[in-house]
mmCIF file of C-alpha atoms in Angstrom:
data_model
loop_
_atom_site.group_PDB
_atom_site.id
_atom_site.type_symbol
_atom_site.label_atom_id
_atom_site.label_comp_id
_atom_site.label_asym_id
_atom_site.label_seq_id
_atom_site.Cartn_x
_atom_site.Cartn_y
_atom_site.Cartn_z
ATOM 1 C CA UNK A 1 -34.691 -16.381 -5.502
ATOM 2 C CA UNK A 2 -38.091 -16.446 -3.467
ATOM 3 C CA UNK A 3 -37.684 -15.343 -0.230
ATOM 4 C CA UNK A 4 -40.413 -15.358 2.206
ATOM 5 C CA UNK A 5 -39.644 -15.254 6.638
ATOM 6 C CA UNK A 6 -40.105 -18.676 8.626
ATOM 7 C CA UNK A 7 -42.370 -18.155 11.597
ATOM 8 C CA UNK A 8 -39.765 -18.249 13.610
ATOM 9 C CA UNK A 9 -38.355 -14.919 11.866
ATOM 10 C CA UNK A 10 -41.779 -13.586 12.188
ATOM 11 C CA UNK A 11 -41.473 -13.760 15.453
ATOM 12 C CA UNK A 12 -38.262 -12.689 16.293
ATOM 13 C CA UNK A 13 -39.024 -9.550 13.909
ATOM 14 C CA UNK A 14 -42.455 -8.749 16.359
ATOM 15 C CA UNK A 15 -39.779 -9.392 19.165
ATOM 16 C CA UNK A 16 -37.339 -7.002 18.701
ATOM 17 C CA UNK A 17 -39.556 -4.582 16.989
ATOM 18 C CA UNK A 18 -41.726 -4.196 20.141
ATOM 19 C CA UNK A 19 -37.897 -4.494 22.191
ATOM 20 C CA UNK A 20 -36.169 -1.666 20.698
ATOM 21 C CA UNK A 21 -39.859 0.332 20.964
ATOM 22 C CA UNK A 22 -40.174 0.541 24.381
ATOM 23 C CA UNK A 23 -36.621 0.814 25.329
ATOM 24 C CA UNK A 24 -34.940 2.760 22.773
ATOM 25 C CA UNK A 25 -36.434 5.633 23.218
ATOM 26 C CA UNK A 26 -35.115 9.561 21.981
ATOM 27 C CA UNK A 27 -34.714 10.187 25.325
ATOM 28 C CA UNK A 28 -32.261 7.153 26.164
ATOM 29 C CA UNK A 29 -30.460 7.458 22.914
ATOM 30 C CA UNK A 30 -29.355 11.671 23.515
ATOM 31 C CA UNK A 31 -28.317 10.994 27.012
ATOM 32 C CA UNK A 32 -25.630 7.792 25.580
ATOM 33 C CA UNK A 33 -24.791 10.434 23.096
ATOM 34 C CA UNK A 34 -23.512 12.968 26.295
ATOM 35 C CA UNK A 35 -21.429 9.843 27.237
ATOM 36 C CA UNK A 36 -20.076 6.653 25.602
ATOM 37 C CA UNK A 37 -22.415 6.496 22.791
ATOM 38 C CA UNK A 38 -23.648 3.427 23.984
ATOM 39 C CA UNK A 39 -26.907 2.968 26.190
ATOM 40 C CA UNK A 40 -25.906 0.419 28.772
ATOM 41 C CA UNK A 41 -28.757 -1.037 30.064
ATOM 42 C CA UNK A 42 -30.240 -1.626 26.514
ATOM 43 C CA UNK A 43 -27.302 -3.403 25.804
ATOM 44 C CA UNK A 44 -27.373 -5.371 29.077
ATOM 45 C CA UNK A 45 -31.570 -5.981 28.329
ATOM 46 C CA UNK A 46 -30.393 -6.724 24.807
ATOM 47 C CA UNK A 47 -27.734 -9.285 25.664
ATOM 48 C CA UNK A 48 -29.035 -10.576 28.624
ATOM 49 C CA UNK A 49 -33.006 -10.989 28.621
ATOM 50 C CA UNK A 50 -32.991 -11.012 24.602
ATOM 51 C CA UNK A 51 -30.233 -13.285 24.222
ATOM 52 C CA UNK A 52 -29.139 -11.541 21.035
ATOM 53 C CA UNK A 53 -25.768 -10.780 21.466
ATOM 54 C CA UNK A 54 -25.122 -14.206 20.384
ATOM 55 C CA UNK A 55 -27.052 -13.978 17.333
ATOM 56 C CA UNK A 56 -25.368 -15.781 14.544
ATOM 57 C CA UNK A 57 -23.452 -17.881 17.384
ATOM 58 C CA UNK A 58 -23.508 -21.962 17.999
ATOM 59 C CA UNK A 59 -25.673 -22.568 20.995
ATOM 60 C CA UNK A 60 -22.066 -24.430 23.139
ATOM 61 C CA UNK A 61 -20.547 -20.942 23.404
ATOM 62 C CA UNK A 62 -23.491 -19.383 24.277
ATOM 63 C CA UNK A 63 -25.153 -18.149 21.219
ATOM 64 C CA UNK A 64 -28.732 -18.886 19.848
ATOM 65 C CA UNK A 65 -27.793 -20.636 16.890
ATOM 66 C CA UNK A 66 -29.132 -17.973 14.378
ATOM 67 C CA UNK A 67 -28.189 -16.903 10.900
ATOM 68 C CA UNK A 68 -28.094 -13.479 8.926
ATOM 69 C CA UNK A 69 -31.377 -13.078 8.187
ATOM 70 C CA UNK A 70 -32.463 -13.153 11.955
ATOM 71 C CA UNK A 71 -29.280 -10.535 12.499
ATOM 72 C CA UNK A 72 -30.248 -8.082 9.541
ATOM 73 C CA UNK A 73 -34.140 -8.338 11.695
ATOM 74 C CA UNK A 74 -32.233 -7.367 14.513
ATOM 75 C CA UNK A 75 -29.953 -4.478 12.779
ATOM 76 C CA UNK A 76 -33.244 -3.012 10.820
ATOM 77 C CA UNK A 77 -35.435 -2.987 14.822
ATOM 78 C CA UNK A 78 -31.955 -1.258 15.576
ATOM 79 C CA UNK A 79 -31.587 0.964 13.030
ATOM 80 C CA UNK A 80 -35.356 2.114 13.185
ATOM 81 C CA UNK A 81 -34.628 3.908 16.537
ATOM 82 C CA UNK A 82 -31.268 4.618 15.954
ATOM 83 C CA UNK A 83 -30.473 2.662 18.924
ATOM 84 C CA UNK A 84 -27.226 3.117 20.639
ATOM 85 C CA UNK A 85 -25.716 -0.325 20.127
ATOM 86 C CA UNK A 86 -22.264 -1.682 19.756
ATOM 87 C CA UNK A 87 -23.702 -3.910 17.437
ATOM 88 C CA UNK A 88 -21.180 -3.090 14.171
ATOM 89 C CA UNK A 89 -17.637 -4.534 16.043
ATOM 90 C CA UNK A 90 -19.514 -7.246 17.884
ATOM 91 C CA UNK A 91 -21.294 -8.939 14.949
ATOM 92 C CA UNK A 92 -17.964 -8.890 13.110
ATOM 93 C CA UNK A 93 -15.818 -9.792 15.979
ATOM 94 C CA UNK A 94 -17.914 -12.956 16.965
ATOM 95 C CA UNK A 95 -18.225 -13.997 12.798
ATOM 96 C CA UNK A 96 -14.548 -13.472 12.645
ATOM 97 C CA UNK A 97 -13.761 -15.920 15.554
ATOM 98 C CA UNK A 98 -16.851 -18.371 15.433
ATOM 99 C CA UNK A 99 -15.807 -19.035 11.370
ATOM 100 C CA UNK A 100 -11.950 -18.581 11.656
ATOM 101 C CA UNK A 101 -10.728 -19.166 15.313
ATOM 102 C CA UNK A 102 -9.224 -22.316 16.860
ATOM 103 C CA UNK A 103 -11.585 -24.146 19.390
ATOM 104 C CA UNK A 104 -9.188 -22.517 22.636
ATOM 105 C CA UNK A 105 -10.427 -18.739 20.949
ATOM 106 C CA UNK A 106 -13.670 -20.003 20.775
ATOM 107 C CA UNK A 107 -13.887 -21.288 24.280
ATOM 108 C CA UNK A 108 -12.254 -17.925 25.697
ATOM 109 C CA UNK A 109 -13.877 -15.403 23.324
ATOM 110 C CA UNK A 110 -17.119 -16.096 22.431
ATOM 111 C CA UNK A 111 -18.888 -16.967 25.912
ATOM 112 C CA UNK A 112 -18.329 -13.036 27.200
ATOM 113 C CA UNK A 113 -19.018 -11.824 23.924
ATOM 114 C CA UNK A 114 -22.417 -13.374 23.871
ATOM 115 C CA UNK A 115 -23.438 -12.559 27.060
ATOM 116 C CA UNK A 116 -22.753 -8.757 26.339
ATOM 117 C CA UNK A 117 -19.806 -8.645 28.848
ATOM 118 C CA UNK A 118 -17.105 -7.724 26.401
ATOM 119 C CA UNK A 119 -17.255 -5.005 23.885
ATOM 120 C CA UNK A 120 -15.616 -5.039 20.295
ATOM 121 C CA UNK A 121 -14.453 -2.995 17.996
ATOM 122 C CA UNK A 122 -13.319 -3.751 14.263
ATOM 123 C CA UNK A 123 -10.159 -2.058 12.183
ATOM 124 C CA UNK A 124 -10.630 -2.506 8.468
ATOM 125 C CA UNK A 125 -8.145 -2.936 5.767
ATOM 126 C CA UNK A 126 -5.524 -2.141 8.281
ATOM 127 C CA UNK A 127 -1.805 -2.429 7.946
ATOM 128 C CA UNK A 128 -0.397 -3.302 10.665
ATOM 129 C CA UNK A 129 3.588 -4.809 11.620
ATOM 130 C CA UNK A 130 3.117 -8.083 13.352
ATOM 131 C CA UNK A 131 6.543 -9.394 14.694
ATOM 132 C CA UNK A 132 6.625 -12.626 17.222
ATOM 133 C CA UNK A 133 2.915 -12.203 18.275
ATOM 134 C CA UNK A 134 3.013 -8.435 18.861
ATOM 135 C CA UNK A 135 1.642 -5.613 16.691
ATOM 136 C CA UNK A 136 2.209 -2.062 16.435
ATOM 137 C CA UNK A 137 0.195 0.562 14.077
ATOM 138 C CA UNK A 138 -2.066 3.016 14.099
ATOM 139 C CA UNK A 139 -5.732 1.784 13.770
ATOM 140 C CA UNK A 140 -8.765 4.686 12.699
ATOM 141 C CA UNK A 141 -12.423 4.619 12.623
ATOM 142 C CA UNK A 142 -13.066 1.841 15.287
ATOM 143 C CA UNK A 143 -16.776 2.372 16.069
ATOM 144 C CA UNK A 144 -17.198 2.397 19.799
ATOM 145 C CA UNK A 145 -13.430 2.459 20.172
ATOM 146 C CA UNK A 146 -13.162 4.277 22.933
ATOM 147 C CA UNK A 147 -14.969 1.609 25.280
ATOM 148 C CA UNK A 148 -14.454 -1.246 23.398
ATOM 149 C CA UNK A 149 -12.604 -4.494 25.248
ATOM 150 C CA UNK A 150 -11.672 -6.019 22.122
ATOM 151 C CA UNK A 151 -10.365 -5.468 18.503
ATOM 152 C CA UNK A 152 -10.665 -7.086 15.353
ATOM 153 C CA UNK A 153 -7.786 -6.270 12.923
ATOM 154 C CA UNK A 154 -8.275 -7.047 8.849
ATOM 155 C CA UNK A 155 -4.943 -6.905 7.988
ATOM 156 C CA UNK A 156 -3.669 -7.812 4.533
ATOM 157 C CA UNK A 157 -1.751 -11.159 5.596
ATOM 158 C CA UNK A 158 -4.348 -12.268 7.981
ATOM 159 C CA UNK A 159 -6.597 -11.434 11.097
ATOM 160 C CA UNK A 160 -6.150 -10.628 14.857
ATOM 161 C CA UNK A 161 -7.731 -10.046 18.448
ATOM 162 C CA UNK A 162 -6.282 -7.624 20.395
ATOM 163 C CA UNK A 163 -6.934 -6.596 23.927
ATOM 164 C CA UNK A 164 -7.666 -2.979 24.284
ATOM 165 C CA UNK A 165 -7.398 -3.091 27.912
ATOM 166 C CA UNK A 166 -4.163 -4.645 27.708
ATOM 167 C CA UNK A 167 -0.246 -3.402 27.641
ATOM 168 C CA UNK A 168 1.166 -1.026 24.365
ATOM 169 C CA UNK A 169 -2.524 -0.031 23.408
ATOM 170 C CA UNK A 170 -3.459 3.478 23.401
ATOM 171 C CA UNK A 171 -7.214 4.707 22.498
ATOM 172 C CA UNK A 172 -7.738 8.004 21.485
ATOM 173 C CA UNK A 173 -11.628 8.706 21.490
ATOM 174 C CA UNK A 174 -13.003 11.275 18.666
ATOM 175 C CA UNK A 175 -16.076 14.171 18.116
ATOM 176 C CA UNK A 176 -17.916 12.299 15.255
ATOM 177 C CA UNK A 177 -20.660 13.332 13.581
ATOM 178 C CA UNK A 178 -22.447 9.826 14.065
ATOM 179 C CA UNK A 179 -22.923 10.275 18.299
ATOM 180 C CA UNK A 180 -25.036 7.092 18.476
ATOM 181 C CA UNK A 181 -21.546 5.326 17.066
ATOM 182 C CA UNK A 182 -18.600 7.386 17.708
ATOM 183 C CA UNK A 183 -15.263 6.466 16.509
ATOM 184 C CA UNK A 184 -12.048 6.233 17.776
ATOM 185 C CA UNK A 185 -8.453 5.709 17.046
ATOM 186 C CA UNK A 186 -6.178 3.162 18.662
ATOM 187 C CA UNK A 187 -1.860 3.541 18.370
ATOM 188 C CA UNK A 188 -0.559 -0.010 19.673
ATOM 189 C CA UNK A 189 3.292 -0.871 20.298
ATOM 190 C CA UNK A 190 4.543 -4.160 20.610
ATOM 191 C CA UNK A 191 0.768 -4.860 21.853
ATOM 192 C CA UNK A 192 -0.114 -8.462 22.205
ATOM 193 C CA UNK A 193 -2.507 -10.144 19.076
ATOM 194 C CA UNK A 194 -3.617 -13.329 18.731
ATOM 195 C CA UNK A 195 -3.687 -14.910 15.620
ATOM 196 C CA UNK A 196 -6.987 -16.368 13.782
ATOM 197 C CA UNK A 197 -5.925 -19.090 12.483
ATOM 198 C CA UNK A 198 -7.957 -19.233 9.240
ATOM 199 C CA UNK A 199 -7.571 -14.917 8.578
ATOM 200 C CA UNK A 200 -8.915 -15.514 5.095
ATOM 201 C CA UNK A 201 -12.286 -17.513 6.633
ATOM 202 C CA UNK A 202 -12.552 -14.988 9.206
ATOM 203 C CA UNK A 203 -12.210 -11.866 7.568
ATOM 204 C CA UNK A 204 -15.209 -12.897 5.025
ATOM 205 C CA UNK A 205 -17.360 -13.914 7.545
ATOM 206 C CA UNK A 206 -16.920 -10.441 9.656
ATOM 207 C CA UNK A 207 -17.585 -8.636 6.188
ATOM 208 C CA UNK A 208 -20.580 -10.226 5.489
ATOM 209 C CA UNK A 209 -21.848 -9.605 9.246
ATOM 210 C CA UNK A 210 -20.465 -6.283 8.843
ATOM 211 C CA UNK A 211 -22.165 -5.219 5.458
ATOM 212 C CA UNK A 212 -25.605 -7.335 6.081
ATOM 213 C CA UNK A 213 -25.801 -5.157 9.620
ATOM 214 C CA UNK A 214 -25.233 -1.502 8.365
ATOM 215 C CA UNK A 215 -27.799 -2.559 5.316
ATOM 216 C CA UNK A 216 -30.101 -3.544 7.694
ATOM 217 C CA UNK A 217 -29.283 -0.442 10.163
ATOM 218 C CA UNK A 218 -29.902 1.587 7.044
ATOM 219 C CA UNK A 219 -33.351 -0.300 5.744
ATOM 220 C CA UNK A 220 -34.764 0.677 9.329
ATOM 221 C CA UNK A 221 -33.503 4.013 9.357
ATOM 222 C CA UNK A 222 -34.908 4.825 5.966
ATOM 223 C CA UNK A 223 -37.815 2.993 6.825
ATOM 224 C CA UNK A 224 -37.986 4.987 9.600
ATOM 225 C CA UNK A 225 -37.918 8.594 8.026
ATOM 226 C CA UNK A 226 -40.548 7.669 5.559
ATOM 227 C CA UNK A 227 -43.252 6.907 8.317
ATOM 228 C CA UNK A 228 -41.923 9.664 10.529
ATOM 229 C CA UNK A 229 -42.579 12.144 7.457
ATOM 230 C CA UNK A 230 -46.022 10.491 6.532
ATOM 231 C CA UNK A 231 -47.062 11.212 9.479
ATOM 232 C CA UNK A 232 -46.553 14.880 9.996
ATOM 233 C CA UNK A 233 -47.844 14.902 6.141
ATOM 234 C CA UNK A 234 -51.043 14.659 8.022
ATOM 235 C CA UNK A 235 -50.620 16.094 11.075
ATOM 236 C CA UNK A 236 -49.470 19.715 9.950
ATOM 237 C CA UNK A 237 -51.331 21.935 7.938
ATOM 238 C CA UNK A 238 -51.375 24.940 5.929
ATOM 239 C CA UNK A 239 -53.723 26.975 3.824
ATOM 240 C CA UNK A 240 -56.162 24.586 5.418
ATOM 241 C CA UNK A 241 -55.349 21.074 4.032
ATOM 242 C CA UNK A 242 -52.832 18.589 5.500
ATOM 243 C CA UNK A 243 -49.172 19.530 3.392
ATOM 244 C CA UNK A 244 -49.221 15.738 2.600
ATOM 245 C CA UNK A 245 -52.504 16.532 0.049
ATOM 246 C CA UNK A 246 -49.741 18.844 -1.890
ATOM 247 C CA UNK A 247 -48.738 16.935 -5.167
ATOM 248 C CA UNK A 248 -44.956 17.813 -4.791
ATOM 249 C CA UNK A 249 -45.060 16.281 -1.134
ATOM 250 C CA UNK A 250 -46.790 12.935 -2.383
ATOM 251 C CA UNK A 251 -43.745 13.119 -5.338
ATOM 252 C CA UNK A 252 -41.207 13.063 -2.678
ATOM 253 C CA UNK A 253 -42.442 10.112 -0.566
ATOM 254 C CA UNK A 254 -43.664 8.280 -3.281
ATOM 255 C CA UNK A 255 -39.599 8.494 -4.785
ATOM 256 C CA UNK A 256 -39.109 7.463 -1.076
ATOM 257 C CA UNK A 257 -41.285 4.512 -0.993
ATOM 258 C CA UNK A 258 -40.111 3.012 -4.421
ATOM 259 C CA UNK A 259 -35.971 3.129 -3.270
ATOM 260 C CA UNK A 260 -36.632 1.362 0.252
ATOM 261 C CA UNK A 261 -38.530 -1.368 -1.040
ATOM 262 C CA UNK A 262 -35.742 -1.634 -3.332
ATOM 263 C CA UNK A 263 -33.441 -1.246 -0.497
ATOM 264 C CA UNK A 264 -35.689 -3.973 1.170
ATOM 265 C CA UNK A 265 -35.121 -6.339 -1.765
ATOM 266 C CA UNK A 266 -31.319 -6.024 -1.819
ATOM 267 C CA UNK A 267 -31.220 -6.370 1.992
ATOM 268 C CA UNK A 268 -32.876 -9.316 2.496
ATOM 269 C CA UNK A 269 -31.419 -11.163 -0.890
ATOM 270 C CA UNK A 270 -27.650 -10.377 0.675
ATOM 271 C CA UNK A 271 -28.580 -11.667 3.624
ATOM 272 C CA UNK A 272 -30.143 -15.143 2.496
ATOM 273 C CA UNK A 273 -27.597 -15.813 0.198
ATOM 274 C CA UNK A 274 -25.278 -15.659 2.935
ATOM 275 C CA UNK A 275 -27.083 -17.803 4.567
ATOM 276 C CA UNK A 276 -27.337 -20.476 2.112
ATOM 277 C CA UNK A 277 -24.011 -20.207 0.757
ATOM 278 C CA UNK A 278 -25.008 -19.177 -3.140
ATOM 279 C CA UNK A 279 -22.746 -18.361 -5.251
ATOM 280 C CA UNK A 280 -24.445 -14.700 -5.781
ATOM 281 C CA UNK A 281 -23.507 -13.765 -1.726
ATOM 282 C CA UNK A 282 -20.579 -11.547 -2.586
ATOM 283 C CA UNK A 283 -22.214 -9.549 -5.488
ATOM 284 C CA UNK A 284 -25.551 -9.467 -2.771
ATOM 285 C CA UNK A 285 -23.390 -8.228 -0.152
ATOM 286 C CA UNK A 286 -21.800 -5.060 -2.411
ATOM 287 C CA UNK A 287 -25.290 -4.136 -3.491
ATOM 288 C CA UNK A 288 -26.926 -4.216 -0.506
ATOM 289 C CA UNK A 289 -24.548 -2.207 1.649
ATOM 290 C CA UNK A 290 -24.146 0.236 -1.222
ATOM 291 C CA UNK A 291 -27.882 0.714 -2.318
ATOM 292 C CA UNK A 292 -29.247 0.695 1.487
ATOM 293 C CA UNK A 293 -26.945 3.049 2.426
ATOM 294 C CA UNK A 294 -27.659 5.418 -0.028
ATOM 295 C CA UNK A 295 -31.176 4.548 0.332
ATOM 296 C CA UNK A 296 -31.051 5.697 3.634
ATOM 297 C CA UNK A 297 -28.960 8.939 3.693
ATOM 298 C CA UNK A 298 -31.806 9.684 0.838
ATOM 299 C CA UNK A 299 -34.802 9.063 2.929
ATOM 300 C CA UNK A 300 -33.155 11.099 6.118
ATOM 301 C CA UNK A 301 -32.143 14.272 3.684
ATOM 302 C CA UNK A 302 -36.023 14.286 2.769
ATOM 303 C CA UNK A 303 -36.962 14.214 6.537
ATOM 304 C CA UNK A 304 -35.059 16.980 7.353
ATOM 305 C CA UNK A 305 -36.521 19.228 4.354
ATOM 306 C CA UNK A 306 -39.996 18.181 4.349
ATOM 307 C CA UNK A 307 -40.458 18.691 7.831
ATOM 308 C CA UNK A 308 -39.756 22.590 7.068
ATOM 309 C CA UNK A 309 -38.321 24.466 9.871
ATOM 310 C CA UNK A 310 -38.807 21.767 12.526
ATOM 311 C CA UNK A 311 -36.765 19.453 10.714
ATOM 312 C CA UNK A 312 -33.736 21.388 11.252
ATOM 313 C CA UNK A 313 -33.984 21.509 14.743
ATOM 314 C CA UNK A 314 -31.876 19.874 17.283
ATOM 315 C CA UNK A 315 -34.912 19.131 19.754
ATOM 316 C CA UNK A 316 -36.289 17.018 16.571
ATOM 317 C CA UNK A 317 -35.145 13.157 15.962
ATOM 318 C CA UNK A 318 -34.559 14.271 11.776
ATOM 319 C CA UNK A 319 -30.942 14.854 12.494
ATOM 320 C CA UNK A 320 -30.037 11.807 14.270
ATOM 321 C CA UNK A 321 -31.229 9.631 11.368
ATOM 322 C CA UNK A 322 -29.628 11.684 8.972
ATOM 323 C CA UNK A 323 -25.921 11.658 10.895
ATOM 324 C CA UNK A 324 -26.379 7.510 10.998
ATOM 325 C CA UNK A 325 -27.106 7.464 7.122
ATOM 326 C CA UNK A 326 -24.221 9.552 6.799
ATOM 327 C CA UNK A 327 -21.948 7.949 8.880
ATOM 328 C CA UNK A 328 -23.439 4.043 7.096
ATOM 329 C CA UNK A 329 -22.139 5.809 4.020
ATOM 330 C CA UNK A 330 -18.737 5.394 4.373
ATOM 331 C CA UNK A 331 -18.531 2.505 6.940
ATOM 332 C CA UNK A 332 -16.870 -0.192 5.778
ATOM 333 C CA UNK A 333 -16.552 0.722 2.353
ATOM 334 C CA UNK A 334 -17.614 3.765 0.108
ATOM 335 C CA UNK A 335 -20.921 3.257 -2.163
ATOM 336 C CA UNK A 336 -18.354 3.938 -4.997
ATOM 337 C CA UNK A 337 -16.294 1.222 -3.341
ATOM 338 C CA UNK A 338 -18.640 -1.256 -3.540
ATOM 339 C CA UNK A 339 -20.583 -0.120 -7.109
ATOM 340 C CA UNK A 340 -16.891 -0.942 -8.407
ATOM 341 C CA UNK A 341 -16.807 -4.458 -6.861
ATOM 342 C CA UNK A 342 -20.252 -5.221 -8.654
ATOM 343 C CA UNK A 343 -19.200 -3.920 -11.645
ATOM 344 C CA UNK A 344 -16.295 -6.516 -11.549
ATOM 345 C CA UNK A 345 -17.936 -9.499 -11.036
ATOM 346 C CA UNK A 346 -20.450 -8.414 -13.456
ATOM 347 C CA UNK A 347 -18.212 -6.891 -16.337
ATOM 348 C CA UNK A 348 -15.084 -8.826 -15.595
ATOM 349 C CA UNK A 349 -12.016 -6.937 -17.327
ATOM 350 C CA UNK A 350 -14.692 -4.572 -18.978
ATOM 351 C CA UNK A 351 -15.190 -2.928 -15.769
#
């Protein structure tokens, strides 16, 4: 596959690039860690003056009309500032609904989701009792849970919305090591859910916009740490030469270098053959959130130590990349998780 961006991608890239520069800043992102874990106004600039809340959306319920790449440009600007985004549940929610819902869940959903006026929140591989249009269970690891407006539940005989505002729902909010994205729990009884009424449709198309947006996330985080580190290679010195002159120090950012732009390659593949509906999207999808991830939580670890004593500090940004990396880990699916999916549709029974 050859895979080069439109200009149109170019310059939504420059776009969001410079966007997520100037506005999410270190500053910004600690003080939405003190609260929600979201930073308000860059989601209301996001939504609102960017439009990009309905990335991935058809224009007649507000979207933009985009695809994955143009969402895994957005989720690698994100991820490169660690920006405090609701992003995760709201790409999957709007998927889930746009690709699986009837035309009345369209027309009520997907119009406040795209504007940025609604929140969601995703519960995967959930098990929940459905009985008569109401569900009770216990739902875990909801990213942005605690403030979110809706829910998307992957359940294994379908796929529901559920108001989190509404009756029998009760959020319990959680100390995650992930701030920027901190989880929560939700116990519902007898809570209304409305039924998607293609779950199987649905559920794909939230995966996909779930996995392509914490590769991407992770491709901008890693790519992040590498420049970060190169430049305090040549800022700091000792025994009178810059550290980055030291052979070992090259070593470890050359290893760097080689696994994001193979990190790059596997984002960016996933993402197109979603887009073009090849047959090679699912085994793109498990690669790419796998090897970015790891990728990433690589990259970060290497921050932290080759920025010595500073790199340990809380005053210093190392940390925050390396919590994300952590927490893109085991989002949505383990790296062993999804190595063993590849190895399935590559070695069949073998496997």
């Amino acid at each position: 596959m050859e895979f080069a961006f439109t200009e149109e991608q170019r310059m939504i890239g420059e776009t969001v690039r410079g966007f997520f520069a100037e506005h999410a800043t270190s500053a910004r992102t600690r003080t939405a860690m003190s609260g929600t874990g979201i930073d308000r106004q860059l989601w209301g600039a996001f939504a609102g003056e960017l439009g990009l809340a309905g990335i991935g959306l058809p224009e007649e319920y507000g979207g933009v009309g985009l695809g994955m790449v143009e969402l895994a440009l957005v989720a690698e600007a994100a991820g490169t500032h660690v920006a405090a985004l609701p992003l995760l549940g709201h790409v999957m929610l709007t998927q889930a609904i746009a690709k699986g819902g009837t035309e009345a869940q369209k027309s009520a959903w997907l119009p406040p989701l795209a504007s940025g006026e609604l929140i969601a929140t995703a519960a995967w591989q959930a098990d929940p009792v459905v009985r008569d249009g109401r569900m009770s269970g216990t739902f875990s690891y909801l990213p942005h849970g605690a403030v979110a407006d809706l829910m998307l539940v992957h359940g294994k005989d379908g796929a529901w919305i559920v108001d989190l505002k509404g009756a029998g729902v009760t959020i319990t909010a959680h100390v995650t090591m992930d701030q920027t994205r901190p989880l929560a729990s939700a116990e519902l009884v007898d809570a209304p859910a409305d039924a998607l009424e293609l779950g199987d449709i649905a559920i794909a198309a939230a995966l996909a916009a779930g996995w392509i947006c914490l590769a991407a996330e992770a491709l901008g985080a890693g790519q992040a740490a590498i420049d970060q580190t190169v430049a305090y290679s040549r800022e700091r010195v000792q025994f009178g030469r810059p550290i980055g002159s030291f052979q070992a120090y090259k070593h470890r950012l050359a290893d760097m270098v080689v696994e994001i732009e193979q990190a790059r390659s596997a984002v960016w593949w996933a993402a197109c053959a979603v887009d073009e509906n090849s047959d090679e999207a699912a085994l793109a999808l498990h690669a790419a959130k796998s090897f970015a991830a790891d990728t990433a939580f690589l990259c970060a670890g290497n921050m932290i130590q080759l920025h010595g004593g500073i790199g340990f500090t809380w005053d210093h940004d190392a940390h925050l990349y390396f919590k994300r990396a952590r927490s893109i880990q085991t989002l949505l699916g383990t790296g062993a998780y999804h190595r063993e999916a590849v190895a399935g549709m590559i070695l069949g029974a073998a496997a």
